Structure formats: structure tokens, C-alpha cells
Amino acid sequence: MDFQLKALTASQLCIEKCDALVVLVAQDSLPAGASATLIGKMTDHAVAAGDLEAKPGKCLSSYRAPGLAATRLVLVGMGDASAKNVRVAVTAAINLLKNTNVKRVVLSAGPNPVAASTVRTMVTACSDAAYTYTTTKSKPGQSGFEHIVIAASDVATVQASFDLGVALHHGVGLAKEWANRPANYATPAMLADAAKKLGKLPKIKVDIFGPKEVAKLGMGSFMAVAQGSREPLRFIALHYHGGAKSDAPTVLIGKGITFDTGGISIKPSAEMDEMKFDMCGAASVLGVFRTLAELKPTINVVGLIPACENMPDGLAIKPGDVVTSMSGQTIEILNTDAEGRLVLCDALTYAERFKPLAVIDIATLTGACVVALGGVRSGLFSSNDALANALINAGETASDLCWRMPLDDDYAEGLKTNFADVANVGGRAGGAVTAAKFLQRFTAKFSWAHLDIAGTAWKSGAAKGATGRPVGLLVDYLLGQAAGQSVPATSATSTTPGKPVKSRIRRT
Ligand code: BES
Ligand code: MN
Ligand code: ZN
């Protein structure tokens, strides 16, 4: 499926040949009145008759309407034309046309000039609604939509927003593809190959480390998780060079557990299949790099992915085992199912060598975060207010929301143990926060944020599948940096939102 931006006036829309013309109808554009085109008049009539409301997602469709070149016309309400309502409207229209033989769709936001940001939303909403996973189906079936044309009266003002939408379509699509694949089609080695393929794109270089190199680096914690699996681990390092050589990079670390059985602390079998999604953090990093290669912002970004399986086995780690992390800190593994933090901590230590501007880890880390925030907002943890606020704002712009959670030291009490420097679990209470407190022990040398995406990276139930989040949030954050909104060198920091305390040392 490809996207095209085309200059089309309201009257040109009527003579544009396509299988379906989708026109979004905003509340304040009604009625269009006597000057309106055929489409405007049809809209007015339908509204007057009570058959169309500008309510977001309400559709009215017609077939071979005289005077229209389009085979189908779908009028769809988009309320106040907010990003949220544009998304609802586009999703409703695309769902209506899905599983028909519609190949070429023209999408218009109505006769008035469209707001630049709306175009990005039109593209990404269309991409999300049209997406279908096919990789492991024997008959991929009807591929559905082939060309989506976004109509705009003034192409120049919306071109950048369109380009961003298309780059996100590719990046989010890549993240969904790898996240959706079953674990036997997405092993650590296969993830590494996917990263290597990205290394062929402009400005991207990729390094892959296997068990020997990882042992040499001293990543004892990461290796401990991997030791129960027949699939050898991979440590993937992606480099995007868009800025000057001396520019400090932002480091993104994605949890890459290609399957999480829980290990010896094995999970119940119900819904265990969903633990193939335990590499959604890694998939989002791959998706971001795909998008960066297309947009070429003038920044440097490093992506790190510790990838392995978490399996029960004769060689697997046992509750009570103590391992030594790359940082030198010893860890008592009280629960082998708290494995995400064990692979992330070594990647955090590895990130120090880049003297990063900021380090953001992305992980399907805790069931507790799903309980706390559900599937609406990702959990955001950061001791750096400027970084946290930049991520929150990026989430708003991208309609990929997150919510800041606390990091009070009192939450780390449960991680104390008599047998190592730290235990890998605290009690059940506040589980998303104790996980973040564990990670924080490995972040003293840089500005750090942690996104717990356990609730937002995939959907359960009938719509089971990956969402591609938080690629949108991360891309907007990085583009903000390229635009010069980087984290200030001496930013106020705090352990609790809204409660500033003394600044932390950070390197730039
Ligand atoms: N990958 C899971 C987190 C998870 C659980 C995500 C359920 C989505 C749904 C993670 O590795 C895990 O198992 N975490 C444990 C931690 C616990 C043992 C402290 C959890 O959340 O139960
Ligand atoms: Mn686990
Ligand atoms: Zn896990």
C-alpha cells in the first residue's frame, strides 16, 4: 500500500477517478450552502434529512452517484477535526471499505484548506486501520488497498506533515510486523537480521554481537536470562548518523525478549502466547530507525537491543541465583520472570560509552503497569523533568500518550536482599515502580527515561496484535531534538512529578 499527496480542489475531487472517495465532514463546515460542489450539496441534503451527523466516525456511503467519477463515496463525520476525531473518522471509513475490492482510495478532509498536522493523522490512521498481518498465513488473501491518495488544496503547506505520516507508516508497520510474528519466526538471530537489513538504509550502521562478544563485555545479567534457551542471544547495536560526528547521541534501548515463558518461575499457560510480544520495545526501536532513515533529521541516535528467550531448562537460572551485571553490581534473581530488567540493566551500562544526551529504554516490563494504566497510556519514569516533559509533549503530538509515574526511593525498599547488592523483584505492590527503581540503579551517568509499554504495545482479544506504539512518541521526541529542543544541560530533576529537587549530574 502506498500513499500519494495530490493537489485537488473541491471541484476536481468530483472528477477524480477512484474506487472510493472518502470525505471527512467537520462540524463547523456545515452547511456548505449554494456555492458547494456536488459533494457539498449531497452533504447538506444528508445533514438536513438527519442522515449524516458530523459526529466522529458516522458514515454515509453511496455507489455510482451521478456526477461523481468515484465508484463509491463515503461521507464521514469528524466532529471538531481534532487529531483524535480525525483518527476515529478515518478508521471508520477504512473499516467500511476493508474486505471489499477497493484498491484506490482518495481521502479528503473537506473543501476548506486542511491543517498541516491533520494530514499526518490521516496517513497514520489510514495505515493503522488498513494494516493486516499476513506473514504466517498460507494464503495471504486479498491484499486490499493499493493506493491511498491524500487530497489537499495546498500541497506545499502539508508536504512535511505528509512525509512524516508516510515515514511513520513504514516505521510503525515494521514494528508491528516483528512484534506480531510468532517467536519461531522472530528469534534473536532473526531480529538481528532485520536490524542488519536496516543497516543498508542511508545513514544507518548496525553491529551484531553474539554470545562470545557479550561474555567478553561482561554482561552477566543478560547472559543469565539467555542461558536457559537453545536460541543463542544477540546484542544488537544500531547507529543513525544524521548529525555531526561530535554530537552526543540519544540512546534508545528496546527490551528484546523474543519469548517470555517466565523461566523456572513459569507463567500460567492461559494467554502465554502473548509473551511473543515481549520484544515490542525492540520492535519499536527498529521502527524508529526505519523512520529516521527516511526523514534524515540532523541528530545522532543509537539503538540497543538485548535479544534472547526466557525459557525453563536444566541450565536455566534458578530463583536465588546471584549474577554479576556488567556494572559490577550483583543481583539476586528471586523471580526468573522478572527477566526484562535483567537484560536491560546491562544494555544501560553499555550505553555509558556513548556519553549520551539521554537514554530512553522501552520495555513490556510489568503486568503491574497494565493494571495501573491499561492500554491508553504508557508508563513514563524519569528523574529528569525536562526529559520527562519532552516525552509527554511528544506523546501528545503523536497521539501516543504516556503518563508520568513516581520514582521515590522508598519504592526501592523491597529490592534489598542479604545475598547480593540488589534483588530483581520487590513485593507485588507498586510493581511497575519497583521495576523502574531497579533500572534506575544503572543510570547514574546519564539522563534517563523508562517507558513501560506492557499495556500499550499490543491488544488482546478479537483485535489481538501489535499497535506499533511507541514509535510515534519516540519519533516526535527525536524530531523535537533535531529542531533544537534538546534536554537542557542543567535541568531541574525530581523523584516525583511536580516536586523539583537538586539537579543530577549529567554528561553531554
Ligand atoms: N513480560 C512480562 C511483563 C508483562 C506481563 C507484560 C503481562 C504484559 C502482560 C515481564 O517479564 C514479567 O513477567 N514481569 C513480571 C514481574 C514480576 C515477576 C515481578 C510481572 O509483571 O508479573
Ligand atoms: Mn517475565
Ligand atoms: Zn518479560
Short mmCIF file of C-alpha atoms and ligand atoms in Angstrom, two decimals:
data_model
loop_
_atom_site.label_atom_id
_atom_site.label_comp_id
_atom_site.label_asym_id
_atom_site.label_seq_id
_atom_site.Cartn_x
_atom_site.Cartn_y
_atom_site.Cartn_z
CA MET A 1 0.00 0.00 0.00
CA ASP A 2 1.41 3.38 -0.93
CA PHE A 3 0.46 6.95 -0.19
CA GLN A 4 0.38 9.90 -2.53
CA LEU A 5 -0.28 13.57 -1.87
CA LYS A 6 -2.23 15.24 -4.66
CA ALA A 7 -3.39 18.79 -5.26
CA LEU A 8 -7.14 18.58 -5.78
CA THR A 9 -9.67 21.39 -5.48
CA ALA A 10 -13.19 20.67 -4.27
CA SER A 11 -14.49 20.51 -7.85
CA GLN A 12 -11.57 18.37 -9.03
CA LEU A 13 -12.48 15.84 -6.33
CA CYS A 14 -15.77 15.20 -8.15
CA ILE A 15 -13.98 14.15 -11.33
CA GLU A 16 -11.14 12.17 -9.68
CA LYS A 17 -11.38 8.52 -10.66
CA CYS A 18 -11.05 6.06 -7.79
CA ASP A 19 -12.73 3.06 -6.19
CA ALA A 20 -13.68 5.09 -3.15
CA LEU A 21 -13.69 8.77 -2.30
CA VAL A 22 -13.73 9.41 1.44
CA VAL A 23 -14.66 12.92 2.52
CA LEU A 24 -14.29 13.90 6.16
CA VAL A 25 -17.04 16.26 7.30
CA ALA A 26 -16.24 18.73 10.07
CA GLN A 27 -18.88 20.15 12.39
CA ASP A 28 -18.11 23.77 11.50
CA SER A 29 -18.15 23.17 7.74
CA LEU A 30 -21.93 22.58 7.74
CA PRO A 31 -23.91 23.60 5.80
CA ALA A 32 -21.77 24.13 2.71
CA GLY A 33 -24.55 26.18 1.07
CA ALA A 34 -25.33 27.14 -2.51
CA SER A 35 -21.71 27.60 -3.59
CA ALA A 36 -20.93 23.99 -2.78
CA THR A 37 -19.85 21.31 -5.25
CA LEU A 38 -21.92 18.21 -5.79
CA ILE A 39 -20.29 16.58 -2.76
CA GLY A 40 -21.04 19.66 -0.64
CA LYS A 41 -24.67 19.64 -1.76
CA MET A 42 -25.05 15.93 -1.03
CA THR A 43 -23.59 16.55 2.41
CA ASP A 44 -26.02 19.42 3.06
CA HIS A 45 -29.02 17.33 1.98
CA ALA A 46 -27.97 14.37 4.08
CA VAL A 47 -27.47 16.56 7.13
CA ALA A 48 -30.81 18.36 6.61
CA ALA A 49 -32.55 14.97 6.32
CA GLY A 50 -30.89 13.75 9.50
CA ASP A 51 -28.97 11.04 7.64
CA LEU A 52 -25.50 12.40 8.39
CA GLU A 53 -24.11 13.92 11.51
CA ALA A 54 -20.64 15.37 11.87
CA LYS A 55 -20.29 13.02 14.85
CA PRO A 56 -16.83 11.40 14.64
CA GLY A 57 -17.00 8.13 12.74
CA LYS A 58 -20.59 8.36 11.47
CA CYS A 59 -20.53 7.19 7.85
CA LEU A 60 -22.90 7.61 4.93
CA SER A 61 -21.98 5.86 1.69
CA SER A 62 -23.33 5.89 -1.84
CA TYR A 63 -22.49 3.98 -5.03
CA ARG A 64 -22.01 5.40 -8.52
CA ALA A 65 -23.54 8.73 -7.65
CA PRO A 66 -24.31 10.63 -10.91
CA GLY A 67 -21.79 13.40 -11.46
CA LEU A 68 -19.03 11.73 -9.45
CA ALA A 69 -16.12 9.87 -11.02
CA ALA A 70 -15.54 7.86 -7.84
CA THR A 71 -17.25 4.47 -7.68
CA ARG A 72 -18.06 4.85 -4.00
CA LEU A 73 -18.46 7.98 -1.93
CA VAL A 74 -18.14 7.78 1.83
CA LEU A 75 -19.03 10.88 3.83
CA VAL A 76 -17.75 10.54 7.37
CA GLY A 77 -18.16 12.87 10.33
CA MET A 78 -15.01 14.11 12.08
CA GLY A 79 -16.57 16.36 14.73
CA ASP A 80 -14.25 19.23 15.65
CA ALA A 81 -11.44 17.87 13.41
CA SER A 82 -9.17 17.23 16.42
CA ALA A 83 -6.45 14.62 15.84
CA LYS A 84 -8.44 12.12 17.88
CA ASN A 85 -11.62 12.65 15.86
CA VAL A 86 -9.83 12.62 12.51
CA ARG A 87 -8.41 9.26 13.56
CA VAL A 88 -11.86 7.96 14.53
CA ALA A 89 -13.33 9.16 11.22
CA VAL A 90 -10.60 7.69 9.01
CA THR A 91 -10.68 4.40 10.93
CA ALA A 92 -14.47 4.10 10.47
CA ALA A 93 -14.28 4.79 6.73
CA ILE A 94 -11.37 2.41 6.13
CA ASN A 95 -13.08 -0.34 8.15
CA LEU A 96 -16.17 0.13 5.99
CA LEU A 97 -14.10 -0.32 2.82
CA LYS A 98 -11.89 -3.13 4.14
CA ASN A 99 -12.59 -6.56 2.61
CA THR A 100 -14.20 -5.02 -0.47
CA ASN A 101 -12.39 -4.85 -3.81
CA VAL A 102 -11.50 -1.21 -3.31
CA LYS A 103 -7.89 -0.62 -4.36
CA ARG A 104 -7.55 3.12 -4.89
CA VAL A 105 -8.90 5.43 -2.21
CA VAL A 106 -8.92 9.22 -2.28
CA LEU A 107 -9.12 10.79 1.15
CA SER A 108 -10.16 14.42 1.55
CA ALA A 109 -10.60 16.49 4.70
CA GLY A 110 -13.32 18.58 3.05
CA PRO A 111 -13.46 21.73 0.97
CA ASN A 112 -11.60 24.02 3.41
CA PRO A 113 -7.77 24.09 3.49
CA VAL A 114 -6.63 21.26 5.73
CA ALA A 115 -4.49 21.92 8.82
CA ALA A 116 -0.97 20.61 8.21
CA SER A 117 -0.97 18.34 11.27
CA THR A 118 -4.23 16.72 10.10
CA VAL A 119 -2.51 15.21 7.08
CA ARG A 120 -0.09 13.22 9.22
CA THR A 121 -3.05 11.92 11.24
CA MET A 122 -4.94 11.00 8.07
CA VAL A 123 -1.97 8.96 6.83
CA THR A 124 -1.18 7.22 10.12
CA ALA A 125 -4.84 6.46 10.91
CA CYS A 126 -5.28 5.04 7.43
CA SER A 127 -2.12 2.97 7.81
CA ASP A 128 -3.27 1.59 11.17
CA ALA A 129 -6.80 0.75 10.01
CA ALA A 130 -5.67 -0.85 6.74
CA TYR A 131 -2.92 -2.96 8.33
CA THR A 132 -3.25 -6.73 8.17
CA TYR A 133 -0.70 -9.30 9.30
CA THR A 134 -0.03 -11.97 6.68
CA THR A 135 3.49 -13.37 7.21
CA THR A 136 2.50 -16.76 8.66
CA LYS A 137 -0.76 -17.25 6.73
CA SER A 138 -0.60 -19.85 3.95
CA LYS A 139 -2.80 -17.69 1.73
CA PRO A 140 -2.11 -14.02 2.23
CA GLY A 141 -5.54 -13.40 0.64
CA GLN A 142 -6.70 -10.19 -0.88
CA SER A 143 -4.11 -7.59 -0.09
CA GLY A 144 -6.79 -4.90 -0.10
CA PHE A 145 -5.89 -1.25 -0.55
CA GLU A 146 -3.11 -0.46 -3.00
CA HIS A 147 -3.04 3.33 -3.36
CA ILE A 148 -4.20 5.92 -0.88
CA VAL A 149 -4.33 9.45 -2.25
CA ILE A 150 -4.50 12.31 0.22
CA ALA A 151 -6.20 15.28 -1.42
CA ALA A 152 -5.18 18.79 -0.43
CA SER A 153 -5.85 22.17 -1.98
CA ASP A 154 -2.41 23.50 -0.99
CA VAL A 155 0.16 20.72 -1.23
CA ALA A 156 3.19 22.81 -0.24
CA THR A 157 1.90 23.62 3.27
CA VAL A 158 1.14 20.00 4.11
CA GLN A 159 4.05 18.23 2.38
CA ALA A 160 6.21 17.87 5.53
CA SER A 161 3.30 16.53 7.56
CA PHE A 162 2.52 14.05 4.77
CA ASP A 163 6.17 12.91 4.60
CA LEU A 164 6.20 12.37 8.37
CA GLY A 165 2.99 10.34 8.12
CA VAL A 166 4.43 8.13 5.39
CA ALA A 167 7.73 7.61 7.26
CA LEU A 168 5.69 6.61 10.33
CA HIS A 169 3.60 4.26 8.17
CA HIS A 170 6.82 2.44 7.28
CA GLY A 171 8.33 2.55 10.80
CA VAL A 172 5.17 1.57 12.66
CA GLY A 173 4.49 -1.11 10.04
CA LEU A 174 7.94 -2.61 10.61
CA ALA A 175 7.44 -2.55 14.40
CA LYS A 176 4.06 -4.29 14.05
CA GLU A 177 5.44 -6.90 11.68
CA TRP A 178 8.21 -8.01 14.05
CA ALA A 179 6.04 -7.76 17.15
CA ASN A 180 3.25 -9.84 15.58
CA ARG A 181 5.49 -12.63 14.36
CA PRO A 182 5.39 -15.77 16.47
CA ALA A 183 8.56 -16.48 18.45
CA ASN A 184 9.67 -19.19 15.99
CA TYR A 185 9.63 -16.59 13.21
CA ALA A 186 11.26 -13.89 15.35
CA THR A 187 14.24 -15.47 17.14
CA PRO A 188 17.08 -13.28 18.44
CA ALA A 189 19.07 -14.17 15.30
CA MET A 190 16.15 -13.22 13.04
CA LEU A 191 15.72 -9.90 14.87
CA ALA A 192 19.43 -9.28 14.32
CA ASP A 193 18.96 -9.98 10.61
CA ALA A 194 16.09 -7.49 10.49
CA ALA A 195 18.41 -4.90 12.07
CA LYS A 196 21.16 -5.76 9.57
CA LYS A 197 18.73 -5.08 6.75
CA LEU A 198 18.11 -1.62 8.22
CA GLY A 199 21.88 -1.15 8.09
CA LYS A 200 21.56 -0.90 4.31
CA LEU A 201 19.47 2.26 4.59
CA PRO A 202 21.01 5.75 4.43
CA LYS A 203 23.00 6.89 7.49
CA ILE A 204 22.45 3.62 9.41
CA LYS A 205 25.16 1.21 10.61
CA VAL A 206 24.49 -1.96 12.55
CA ASP A 207 26.71 -4.08 14.81
CA ILE A 208 25.63 -7.53 16.00
CA PHE A 209 27.20 -9.25 19.00
CA GLY A 210 26.77 -12.96 19.75
CA PRO A 211 27.30 -14.95 22.98
CA LYS A 212 31.12 -14.76 22.83
CA GLU A 213 31.27 -10.98 22.45
CA VAL A 214 28.60 -10.47 25.10
CA ALA A 215 30.56 -12.65 27.53
CA LYS A 216 33.66 -10.58 26.80
CA LEU A 217 31.71 -7.40 27.58
CA GLY A 218 30.82 -8.93 30.96
CA MET A 219 27.05 -8.77 30.54
CA GLY A 220 26.50 -11.42 33.21
CA SER A 221 22.92 -10.44 33.88
CA PHE A 222 21.81 -10.56 30.23
CA MET A 223 23.65 -13.86 29.72
CA ALA A 224 21.92 -15.35 32.76
CA VAL A 225 18.48 -14.86 31.19
CA ALA A 226 19.64 -16.34 27.87
CA GLN A 227 21.31 -19.43 29.37
CA GLY A 228 18.07 -21.46 29.53
CA SER A 229 17.40 -21.24 25.80
CA ARG A 230 18.66 -23.18 22.77
CA GLU A 231 18.37 -19.95 20.74
CA PRO A 232 21.64 -18.03 21.11
CA LEU A 233 21.32 -14.44 22.31
CA ARG A 234 22.09 -11.38 20.19
CA PHE A 235 23.06 -7.90 21.30
CA ILE A 236 22.08 -5.51 18.51
CA ALA A 237 23.54 -2.00 18.19
CA LEU A 238 22.11 0.34 15.56
CA HIS A 239 23.68 3.72 14.78
CA TYR A 240 21.91 6.52 12.97
CA HIS A 241 24.33 9.31 11.98
CA GLY A 242 22.39 12.36 10.90
CA GLY A 243 24.28 14.94 12.97
CA ALA A 244 27.91 15.98 13.33
CA LYS A 245 30.34 13.28 14.45
CA SER A 246 30.86 15.06 17.77
CA ASP A 247 27.14 15.39 18.55
CA ALA A 248 26.19 13.27 21.57
CA PRO A 249 23.57 10.69 20.58
CA THR A 250 20.27 9.80 22.16
CA VAL A 251 20.27 6.12 23.04
CA LEU A 252 17.12 4.02 22.71
CA ILE A 253 17.15 0.62 24.41
CA GLY A 254 14.44 -1.88 23.49
CA LYS A 255 13.63 -4.98 25.54
CA GLY A 256 14.01 -7.88 23.13
CA ILE A 257 12.69 -10.97 24.91
CA THR A 258 11.53 -12.92 21.86
CA PHE A 259 9.53 -15.22 24.13
CA ASP A 260 8.92 -14.97 27.87
CA THR A 261 7.78 -18.24 29.47
CA GLY A 262 8.75 -16.83 32.85
CA GLY A 263 11.64 -19.34 33.05
CA ILE A 264 11.69 -21.59 36.14
CA SER A 265 9.20 -19.13 37.74
CA ILE A 266 6.99 -20.26 34.87
CA LYS A 267 3.89 -18.35 33.82
CA PRO A 268 0.39 -19.92 33.73
CA SER A 269 -0.49 -21.27 30.26
CA ALA A 270 -3.55 -19.07 29.70
CA GLU A 271 -2.57 -16.34 27.25
CA MET A 272 1.09 -17.30 27.45
CA ASP A 273 1.16 -17.00 23.65
CA GLU A 274 1.02 -13.22 24.13
CA MET A 275 4.54 -13.32 25.52
CA LYS A 276 5.77 -13.39 21.91
CA PHE A 277 5.10 -9.64 22.21
CA ASP A 278 7.80 -9.31 24.87
CA MET A 279 10.09 -7.82 22.22
CA CYS A 280 7.78 -4.89 21.38
CA GLY A 281 10.35 -2.49 22.86
CA ALA A 282 12.95 -3.90 20.43
CA ALA A 283 10.47 -3.74 17.55
CA SER A 284 9.76 -0.09 18.33
CA VAL A 285 13.49 0.69 18.15
CA LEU A 286 13.69 -0.97 14.72
CA GLY A 287 10.62 1.02 13.66
CA VAL A 288 12.16 4.31 14.80
CA PHE A 289 15.33 3.61 12.79
CA ARG A 290 13.27 2.82 9.69
CA THR A 291 11.53 6.19 10.10
CA LEU A 292 14.78 8.08 10.78
CA ALA A 293 16.35 6.70 7.59
CA GLU A 294 13.50 8.25 5.66
CA LEU A 295 13.27 11.64 7.42
CA LYS A 296 17.04 12.11 7.87
CA PRO A 297 16.92 14.52 10.85
CA THR A 298 20.24 16.14 11.85
CA ILE A 299 20.78 14.15 15.05
CA ASN A 300 22.63 11.04 16.15
CA VAL A 301 20.75 8.10 17.62
CA VAL A 302 21.97 4.75 18.96
CA GLY A 303 19.59 1.82 19.30
CA LEU A 304 20.48 -1.08 21.61
CA ILE A 305 18.56 -4.35 21.71
CA PRO A 306 19.40 -7.17 24.11
CA ALA A 307 17.56 -10.08 22.47
CA CYS A 308 17.03 -13.57 23.91
CA GLU A 309 14.37 -16.03 25.05
CA ASN A 310 13.39 -16.62 28.68
CA MET A 311 12.97 -20.40 28.97
CA PRO A 312 12.85 -23.09 31.69
CA ASP A 313 15.62 -25.64 31.21
CA GLY A 314 18.19 -27.73 33.04
CA LEU A 315 20.65 -24.92 32.52
CA ALA A 316 18.22 -22.09 33.25
CA ILE A 317 18.75 -19.65 36.10
CA LYS A 318 17.03 -20.65 39.36
CA PRO A 319 15.34 -18.46 41.96
CA GLY A 320 18.04 -17.44 44.42
CA ASP A 321 20.87 -17.47 41.86
CA VAL A 322 23.16 -14.48 42.10
CA VAL A 323 24.64 -12.99 38.92
CA THR A 324 27.10 -10.16 38.27
CA SER A 325 25.93 -7.43 35.92
CA MET A 326 28.21 -5.52 33.55
CA SER A 327 28.14 -2.62 36.04
CA GLY A 328 29.70 -4.88 38.67
CA GLN A 329 26.56 -4.85 40.82
CA THR A 330 25.47 -8.33 41.90
CA ILE A 331 21.81 -9.29 41.51
CA GLU A 332 19.85 -11.96 43.34
CA ILE A 333 17.31 -13.40 40.91
CA LEU A 334 14.36 -14.10 43.20
CA ASN A 335 11.94 -14.46 40.30
CA THR A 336 13.14 -15.59 36.89
CA ASP A 337 10.03 -13.98 35.34
CA ALA A 338 11.39 -10.52 36.15
CA GLU A 339 13.85 -11.00 33.29
CA GLY A 340 13.30 -7.77 31.36
CA ARG A 341 15.15 -5.67 33.91
CA LEU A 342 18.00 -8.23 33.87
CA VAL A 343 18.65 -7.79 30.16
CA LEU A 344 18.04 -4.02 30.22
CA CYS A 345 20.46 -3.27 33.06
CA ASP A 346 23.46 -4.48 31.04
CA ALA A 347 22.31 -2.53 27.98
CA LEU A 348 22.05 0.58 30.19
CA THR A 349 25.63 0.09 31.36
CA TYR A 350 26.77 -0.44 27.75
CA ALA A 351 25.07 2.87 26.83
CA GLU A 352 27.50 4.81 29.07
CA ARG A 353 30.24 4.56 26.42
CA PHE A 354 28.30 6.85 24.07
CA LYS A 355 28.25 9.74 26.60
CA PRO A 356 24.62 10.14 25.58
CA LEU A 357 22.40 13.19 25.60
CA ALA A 358 19.73 10.95 27.08
CA VAL A 359 18.93 7.25 27.33
CA ILE A 360 15.37 6.03 26.90
CA ASP A 361 14.52 2.39 27.47
CA ILE A 362 11.33 0.93 26.09
CA ALA A 363 10.00 -2.29 27.56
CA THR A 364 6.96 -4.51 28.01
CA LEU A 365 8.22 -4.67 31.56
CA THR A 366 5.42 -5.30 34.04
CA GLY A 367 1.89 -6.63 34.30
CA ALA A 368 1.55 -4.08 37.11
CA CYS A 369 1.79 -1.25 34.56
CA VAL A 370 -1.13 -2.81 32.64
CA VAL A 371 -3.12 -2.78 35.88
CA ALA A 372 -2.15 0.84 36.61
CA LEU A 373 -2.67 2.47 33.20
CA GLY A 374 -4.41 -0.06 30.96
CA GLY A 375 -3.94 0.27 27.22
CA VAL A 376 -4.36 4.03 26.95
CA ARG A 377 -1.10 5.50 28.25
CA SER A 378 2.38 4.02 28.56
CA GLY A 379 4.08 4.39 31.94
CA LEU A 380 6.83 7.04 31.92
CA PHE A 381 9.53 7.10 34.57
CA SER A 382 12.28 9.68 34.67
CA SER A 383 14.28 11.58 37.23
CA ASN A 384 14.83 14.37 34.70
CA ASP A 385 11.89 16.78 34.46
CA ALA A 386 12.93 18.31 31.13
CA LEU A 387 13.29 14.88 29.53
CA ALA A 388 10.00 13.68 31.03
CA ASN A 389 8.12 16.75 29.83
CA ALA A 390 9.60 16.49 26.34
CA LEU A 391 8.43 12.87 26.14
CA ILE A 392 4.98 13.73 27.47
CA ASN A 393 4.64 16.50 24.87
CA ALA A 394 5.87 14.23 22.09
CA GLY A 395 3.23 11.71 23.12
CA GLU A 396 0.52 14.38 22.86
CA THR A 397 1.68 15.47 19.40
CA ALA A 398 1.86 11.89 18.19
CA SER A 399 -1.42 10.81 19.84
CA ASP A 400 0.73 8.16 21.52
CA LEU A 401 0.19 9.07 25.15
CA CYS A 402 2.21 8.35 28.27
CA TRP A 403 1.75 9.17 31.95
CA ARG A 404 4.49 10.06 34.41
CA MET A 405 4.92 7.72 37.36
CA PRO A 406 6.89 8.31 40.58
CA LEU A 407 10.43 7.22 41.46
CA ASP A 408 10.60 7.85 45.21
CA ASP A 409 13.48 5.95 46.81
CA ASP A 410 11.04 4.38 49.28
CA TYR A 411 9.79 2.24 46.40
CA ALA A 412 13.19 0.54 46.27
CA GLU A 413 12.96 -0.84 49.85
CA GLY A 414 11.68 -4.21 48.64
CA LEU A 415 14.69 -4.71 46.38
CA LYS A 416 17.03 -5.09 49.39
CA THR A 417 18.48 -8.54 49.97
CA ASN A 418 21.01 -10.21 52.28
CA PHE A 419 22.69 -12.07 49.44
CA ALA A 420 23.54 -9.54 46.70
CA ASP A 421 23.65 -5.80 46.02
CA VAL A 422 20.06 -5.86 44.85
CA ALA A 423 17.20 -8.33 44.26
CA ASN A 424 15.40 -8.40 40.93
CA VAL A 425 11.93 -8.14 42.50
CA GLY A 426 10.29 -6.27 45.35
CA GLY A 427 6.81 -7.08 46.60
CA ARG A 428 3.70 -7.17 44.44
CA ALA A 429 2.61 -3.65 45.39
CA GLY A 430 3.74 -0.89 43.02
CA GLY A 431 5.37 -3.45 40.71
CA ALA A 432 5.84 -1.07 37.77
CA VAL A 433 7.67 1.38 40.04
CA THR A 434 9.94 -1.17 41.72
CA ALA A 435 10.95 -2.40 38.26
CA ALA A 436 11.84 1.19 37.32
CA LYS A 437 13.74 1.64 40.60
CA PHE A 438 15.78 -1.45 39.74
CA LEU A 439 16.69 0.03 36.34
CA GLN A 440 17.49 3.42 37.85
CA ARG A 441 20.45 1.87 39.71
CA PHE A 442 22.18 1.53 36.32
CA THR A 443 21.58 5.09 35.08
CA ALA A 444 23.76 7.31 37.28
CA LYS A 445 25.88 8.50 34.36
CA PHE A 446 23.21 9.96 32.05
CA SER A 447 19.73 11.47 31.79
CA TRP A 448 17.34 8.55 31.67
CA ALA A 449 13.73 7.78 30.99
CA HIS A 450 11.92 4.46 31.00
CA LEU A 451 8.73 3.69 29.09
CA ASP A 452 6.75 0.68 30.33
CA ILE A 453 4.69 -0.27 27.28
CA ALA A 454 3.24 -3.55 28.62
CA GLY A 455 -0.30 -2.17 28.30
CA THR A 456 0.05 -0.13 25.11
CA ALA A 457 2.24 -2.17 22.75
CA TRP A 458 -0.40 -4.75 21.91
CA LYS A 459 -4.08 -5.50 22.11
CA SER A 460 -5.62 -8.71 23.44
CA GLY A 461 -8.99 -10.22 22.49
CA ALA A 462 -10.51 -10.21 19.00
CA ALA A 463 -8.20 -7.41 17.82
CA LYS A 464 -5.13 -9.26 19.17
CA GLY A 465 -1.99 -7.78 17.70
CA ALA A 466 0.75 -5.20 17.95
CA THR A 467 -0.06 -1.46 17.95
CA GLY A 468 3.35 -0.21 16.84
CA ARG A 469 3.49 2.05 19.88
CA PRO A 470 5.50 3.99 20.96
CA VAL A 471 7.22 4.58 17.59
CA GLY A 472 5.16 7.77 17.10
CA LEU A 473 6.07 9.19 20.50
CA LEU A 474 9.78 8.44 20.07
CA VAL A 475 9.95 9.87 16.55
CA ASP A 476 8.28 13.09 17.67
CA TYR A 477 10.68 13.33 20.61
CA LEU A 478 13.70 12.88 18.32
CA LEU A 479 12.40 15.35 15.74
CA GLY A 480 11.92 17.83 18.60
CA GLN A 481 15.59 17.37 19.40
CA ALA A 482 16.55 17.97 15.80
CA ALA A 483 14.56 21.19 16.00
CA GLY A 484 16.75 22.27 18.91
CA GLN A 485 14.56 21.40 21.86
CA SER A 486 17.16 19.10 23.39
CA VAL A 487 17.25 18.46 27.11
CA PRO A 488 18.98 21.42 28.83
CA ALA A 489 22.37 20.56 30.32
CA THR A 490 21.34 21.62 33.81
CA SER A 491 17.75 20.61 34.11
CA ALA A 492 15.81 20.51 37.34
CA THR A 493 15.25 16.92 38.38
CA SER A 494 12.86 15.30 40.77
CA THR A 495 11.83 11.91 42.07
CA THR A 496 8.13 12.76 42.00
CA PRO A 497 6.29 14.73 39.34
CA GLY A 498 5.85 18.33 40.38
CA LYS A 499 8.36 18.13 43.20
CA PRO A 500 11.69 19.54 41.97
CA VAL A 501 14.80 18.57 43.89
CA LYS A 502 18.52 19.10 43.38
CA SER A 503 19.95 18.61 39.92
CA ARG A 504 21.61 15.34 38.98
CA ILE A 505 24.96 15.32 37.27
CA ARG A 506 24.67 14.53 33.62
CA ARG A 507 27.10 14.32 30.75
CA THR A 508 26.53 15.89 27.42
N1 BES B 1 6.95 -9.53 30.07
C1 BES B 1 6.44 -9.52 31.39
C2 BES B 1 5.54 -8.33 31.66
C3 BES B 1 4.12 -8.46 31.19
C4 BES B 1 3.24 -9.25 31.90
C5 BES B 1 3.67 -7.74 30.13
C6 BES B 1 1.93 -9.33 31.48
C7 BES B 1 2.37 -7.81 29.71
C8 BES B 1 1.49 -8.61 30.39
C9 BES B 1 7.59 -9.44 32.38
O1 BES B 1 8.76 -10.07 32.01
C10 BES B 1 7.12 -10.11 33.63
O2 BES B 1 6.89 -11.28 33.60
N2 BES B 1 7.01 -9.33 34.69
C11 BES B 1 6.53 -9.84 35.92
C12 BES B 1 7.36 -9.24 37.01
C13 BES B 1 7.12 -9.86 38.36
C14 BES B 1 7.66 -11.26 38.38
C15 BES B 1 7.79 -9.01 39.40
C16 BES B 1 5.07 -9.44 36.06
O3 BES B 1 4.71 -8.33 35.68
O4 BES B 1 4.28 -10.27 36.51
MN MN B 2 8.78 -12.13 32.56
ZN ZN B 3 9.08 -10.27 30.04
#
